[in-house]
Coordinates of C-alpha atoms in Angstrom, one line a residue:
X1 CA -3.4 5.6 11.0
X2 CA -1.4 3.7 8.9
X3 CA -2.1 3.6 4.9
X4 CA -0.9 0.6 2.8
X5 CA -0.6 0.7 -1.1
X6 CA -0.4 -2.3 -3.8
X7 CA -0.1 -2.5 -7.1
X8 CA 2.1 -5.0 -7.9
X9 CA -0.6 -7.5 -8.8
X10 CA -2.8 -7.6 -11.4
X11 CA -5.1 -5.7 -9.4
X12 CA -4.1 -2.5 -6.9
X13 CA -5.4 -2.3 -3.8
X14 CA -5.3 0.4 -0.9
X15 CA -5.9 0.1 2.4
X16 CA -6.3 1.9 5.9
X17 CA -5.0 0.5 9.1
X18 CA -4.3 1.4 12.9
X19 CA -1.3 -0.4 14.8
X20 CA -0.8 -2.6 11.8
X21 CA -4.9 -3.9 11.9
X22 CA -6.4 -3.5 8.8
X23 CA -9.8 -1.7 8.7
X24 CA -10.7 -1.0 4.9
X25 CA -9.5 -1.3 1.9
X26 CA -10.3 -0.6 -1.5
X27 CA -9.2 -2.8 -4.6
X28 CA -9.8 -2.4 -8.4
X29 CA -9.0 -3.6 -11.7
X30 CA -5.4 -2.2 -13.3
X31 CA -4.2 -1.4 -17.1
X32 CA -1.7 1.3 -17.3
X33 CA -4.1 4.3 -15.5
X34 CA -2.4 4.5 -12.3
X35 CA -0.9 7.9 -13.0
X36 CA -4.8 8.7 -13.1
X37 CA -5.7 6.2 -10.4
X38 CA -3.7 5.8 -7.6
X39 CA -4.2 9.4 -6.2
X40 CA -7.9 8.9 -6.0
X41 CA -8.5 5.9 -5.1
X42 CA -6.3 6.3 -1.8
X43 CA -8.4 10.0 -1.2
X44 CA -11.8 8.0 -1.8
X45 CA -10.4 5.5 0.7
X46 CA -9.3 8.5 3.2
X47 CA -12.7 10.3 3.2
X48 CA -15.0 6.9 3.3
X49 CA -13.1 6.5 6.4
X50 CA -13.2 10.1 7.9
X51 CA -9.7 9.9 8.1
X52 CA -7.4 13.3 6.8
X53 CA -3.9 12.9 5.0
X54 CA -2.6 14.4 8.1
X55 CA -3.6 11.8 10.4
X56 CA -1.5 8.7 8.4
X57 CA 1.8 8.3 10.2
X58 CA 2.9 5.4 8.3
X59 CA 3.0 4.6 4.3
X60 CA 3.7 0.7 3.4
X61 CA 4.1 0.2 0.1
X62 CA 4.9 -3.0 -1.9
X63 CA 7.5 -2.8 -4.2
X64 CA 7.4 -5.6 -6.5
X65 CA 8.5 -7.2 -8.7
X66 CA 5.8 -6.5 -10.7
X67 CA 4.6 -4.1 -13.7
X68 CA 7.3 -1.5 -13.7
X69 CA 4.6 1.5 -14.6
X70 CA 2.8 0.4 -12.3
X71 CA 5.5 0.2 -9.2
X72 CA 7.4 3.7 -10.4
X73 CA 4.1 5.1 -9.8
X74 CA 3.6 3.7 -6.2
X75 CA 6.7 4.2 -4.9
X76 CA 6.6 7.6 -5.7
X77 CA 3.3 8.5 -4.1
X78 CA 4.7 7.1 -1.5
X79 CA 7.5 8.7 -1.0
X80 CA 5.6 11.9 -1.7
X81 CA 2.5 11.4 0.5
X82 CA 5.4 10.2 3.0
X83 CA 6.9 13.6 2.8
X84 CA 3.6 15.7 2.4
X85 CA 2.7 13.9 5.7
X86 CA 6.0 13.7 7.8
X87 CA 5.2 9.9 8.0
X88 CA 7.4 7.3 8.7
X89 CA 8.1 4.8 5.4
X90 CA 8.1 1.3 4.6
X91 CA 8.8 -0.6 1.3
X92 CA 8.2 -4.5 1.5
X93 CA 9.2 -6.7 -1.4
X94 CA 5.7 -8.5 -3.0
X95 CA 7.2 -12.2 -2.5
X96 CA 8.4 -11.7 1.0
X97 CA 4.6 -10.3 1.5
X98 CA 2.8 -13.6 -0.1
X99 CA 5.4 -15.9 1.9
X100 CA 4.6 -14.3 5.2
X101 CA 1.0 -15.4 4.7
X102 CA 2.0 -18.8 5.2
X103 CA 2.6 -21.0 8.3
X104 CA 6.1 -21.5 8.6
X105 CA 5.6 -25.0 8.5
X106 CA 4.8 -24.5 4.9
X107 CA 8.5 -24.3 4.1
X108 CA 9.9 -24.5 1.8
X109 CA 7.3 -22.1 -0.4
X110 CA 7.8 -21.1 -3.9
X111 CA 5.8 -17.4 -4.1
X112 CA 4.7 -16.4 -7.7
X113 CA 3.6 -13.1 -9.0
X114 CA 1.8 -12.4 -12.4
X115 CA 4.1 -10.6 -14.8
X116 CA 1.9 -10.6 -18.0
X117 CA 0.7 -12.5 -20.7
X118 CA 1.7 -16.1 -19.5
X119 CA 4.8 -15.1 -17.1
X120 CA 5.4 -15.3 -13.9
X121 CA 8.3 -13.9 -11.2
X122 CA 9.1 -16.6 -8.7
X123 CA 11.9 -16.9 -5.7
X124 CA 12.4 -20.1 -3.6
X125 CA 12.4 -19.3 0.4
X126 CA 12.5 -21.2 3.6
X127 CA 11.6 -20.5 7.1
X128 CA 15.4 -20.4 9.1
X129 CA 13.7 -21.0 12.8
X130 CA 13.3 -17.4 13.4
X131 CA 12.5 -15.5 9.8
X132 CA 12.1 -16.5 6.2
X133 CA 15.2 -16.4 4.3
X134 CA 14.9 -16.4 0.4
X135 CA 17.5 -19.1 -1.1
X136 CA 17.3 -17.4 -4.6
X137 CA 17.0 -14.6 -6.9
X138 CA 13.7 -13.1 -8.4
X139 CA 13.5 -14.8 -12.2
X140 CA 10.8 -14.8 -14.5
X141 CA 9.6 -18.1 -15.9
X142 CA 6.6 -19.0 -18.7
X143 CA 3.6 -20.8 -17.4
X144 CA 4.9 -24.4 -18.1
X145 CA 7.7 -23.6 -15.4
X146 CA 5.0 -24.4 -13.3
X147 CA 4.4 -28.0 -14.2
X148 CA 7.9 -28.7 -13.0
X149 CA 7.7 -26.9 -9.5
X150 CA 4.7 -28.5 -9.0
X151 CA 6.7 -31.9 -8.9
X152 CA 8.8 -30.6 -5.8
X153 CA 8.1 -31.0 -2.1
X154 CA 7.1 -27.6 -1.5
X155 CA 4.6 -25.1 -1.2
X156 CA 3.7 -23.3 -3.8
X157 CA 1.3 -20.0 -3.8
X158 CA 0.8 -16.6 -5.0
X159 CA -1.3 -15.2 -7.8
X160 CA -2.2 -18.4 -9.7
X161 CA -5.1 -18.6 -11.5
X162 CA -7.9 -20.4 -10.0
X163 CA -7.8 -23.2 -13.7
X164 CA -4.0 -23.6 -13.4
X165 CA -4.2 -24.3 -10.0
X166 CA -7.3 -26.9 -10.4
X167 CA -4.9 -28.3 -13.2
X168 CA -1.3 -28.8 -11.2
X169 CA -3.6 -30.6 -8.8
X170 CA -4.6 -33.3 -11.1
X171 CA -1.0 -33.8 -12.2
X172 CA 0.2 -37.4 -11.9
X173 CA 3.4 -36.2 -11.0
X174 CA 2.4 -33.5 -8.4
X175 CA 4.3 -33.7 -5.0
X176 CA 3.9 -29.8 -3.9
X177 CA 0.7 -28.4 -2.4
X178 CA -0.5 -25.2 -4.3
X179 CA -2.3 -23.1 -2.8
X180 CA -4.4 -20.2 -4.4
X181 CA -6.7 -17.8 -2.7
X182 CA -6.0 -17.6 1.1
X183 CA -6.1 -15.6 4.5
X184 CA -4.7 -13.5 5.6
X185 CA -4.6 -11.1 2.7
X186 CA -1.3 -9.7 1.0
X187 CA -2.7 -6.1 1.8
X188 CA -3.3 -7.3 5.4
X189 CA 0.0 -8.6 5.8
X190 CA 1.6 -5.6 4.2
X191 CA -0.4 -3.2 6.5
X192 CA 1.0 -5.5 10.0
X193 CA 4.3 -6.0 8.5
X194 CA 5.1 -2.9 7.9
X195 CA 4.1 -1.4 11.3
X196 CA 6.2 -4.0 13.0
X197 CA 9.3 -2.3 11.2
X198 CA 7.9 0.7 11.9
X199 CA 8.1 -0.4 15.9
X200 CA 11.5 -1.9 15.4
X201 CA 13.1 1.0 14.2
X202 CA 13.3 -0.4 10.4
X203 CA 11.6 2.4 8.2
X204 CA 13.0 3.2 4.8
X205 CA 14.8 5.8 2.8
X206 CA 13.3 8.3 1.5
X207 CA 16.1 8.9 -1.0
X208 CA 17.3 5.4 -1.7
X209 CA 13.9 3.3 -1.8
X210 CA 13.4 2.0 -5.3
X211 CA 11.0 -0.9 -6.9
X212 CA 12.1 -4.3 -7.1
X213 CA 12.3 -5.2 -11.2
X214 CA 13.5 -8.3 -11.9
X215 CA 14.9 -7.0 -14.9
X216 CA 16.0 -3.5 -15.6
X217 CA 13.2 -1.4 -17.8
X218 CA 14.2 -0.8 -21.3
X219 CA 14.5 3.4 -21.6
X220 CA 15.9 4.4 -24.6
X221 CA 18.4 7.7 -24.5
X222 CA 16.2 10.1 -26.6
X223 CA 17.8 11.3 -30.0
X224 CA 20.0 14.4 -30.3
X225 CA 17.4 17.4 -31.6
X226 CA 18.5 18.7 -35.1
X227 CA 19.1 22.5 -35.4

């Protein structure tokens, strides 16, 4: 069995599958709780499906951009549960993931990810002939950004609100076709992606698999204690 983990939407979802087919999956509402979470949810998912942490030989796990609580705490329950388990593992970058559920005639796609308030992460790819190939970095862009992509021959998808998207399809000036809620899922694609690598030999490192932040999280160095 194969277990697949999510967070880097507005929502996290986990989810159980065998040779890269997803069977169940289990999706709630996030704030800043997946420290308290994550854990549970994936062990409620486990025993619903009579399945023990010993049987998962594979861990796919998104790894943004997206909330950077939110992804330090994936990635390392996956690289734990990966260890714990003596699983193989896999970390897939969230864009890549909503791209791939596209035709490849959709190219050239624009993929968008919430990153709070009214912001979004975006990157520009296009299918190659043989895989998509991203033609940009990972930015983050206000809301109105999406006013002007909309006025491109592309596709554009991801996580956009259902009243945004009903709005850039009124536009006069629209030219792209936005898409919102679609099939396959991301969780799905995750879950098949990542046991294809798995078959091809492309698992990840363990020491040097890290989140995907668009821009690096502000820590400040703690103050020197006073004797």
């Amino acid at each position: 069995m194969e277990l697949t983990i999510d967070v880097s939407a507005t929502t996290a979802t986990v989810g159980l599958s065998s040779h890269g087919e997803l069977s169940s999956e289990v999706t709630w509402a996030t704030s800043n709780d997946h420290t308290q979470r994550l854990v549970p949810g994936i062990m409620k998912l486990l025993e619903d499906g009579a399945v023990k942490p010993g049987d998962v030989d594979l861990v796919t796990v998104a790894l943004g951009p997206g909330p950077f609580n939110a992804l330090r705490v994936a990635v390392s329950v996956a690289k734990g549960w990966a260890v714990a388990s003596e699983s193989s593992l896999v970390g897939i970058n969230s864009l890549e993931a909503e791209v791939h559920r596209l035709p490849t005639g959709a190219s050239p796609v624009r993929a968008v990810v919430r990153a709070g308030r009214s912001r979004y992460i975006t990157a520009l790819f296009e299918w190659t002939g043989t895989e998509w190939r991203k033609t940009e970095s990972e930015d983050i862009v206000e809301e109105s950004a999406l006013d002007e992509y909309a006025t491109h021959q592309i596709t554009l998808c991801g996580e956009i609100e259902e009243g945004i998207v009903a709005r850039l399809r009124h536009l006069d000036t629209l030219e792209a076709k936005v898409v919102s809620e679609h099939q396959p899922s991301r969780v799905a694609i995750l879950a098949s992606w990542g046991w294809q690598l798995k078959q091809a030999g492309r698992t990840s490192s363990l020491s040097s698999l890290q989140p995907v932040y668009v821009r690096p999280p502000h820590i400040t160095t703690p103050r020197p204690r006073r004797n």
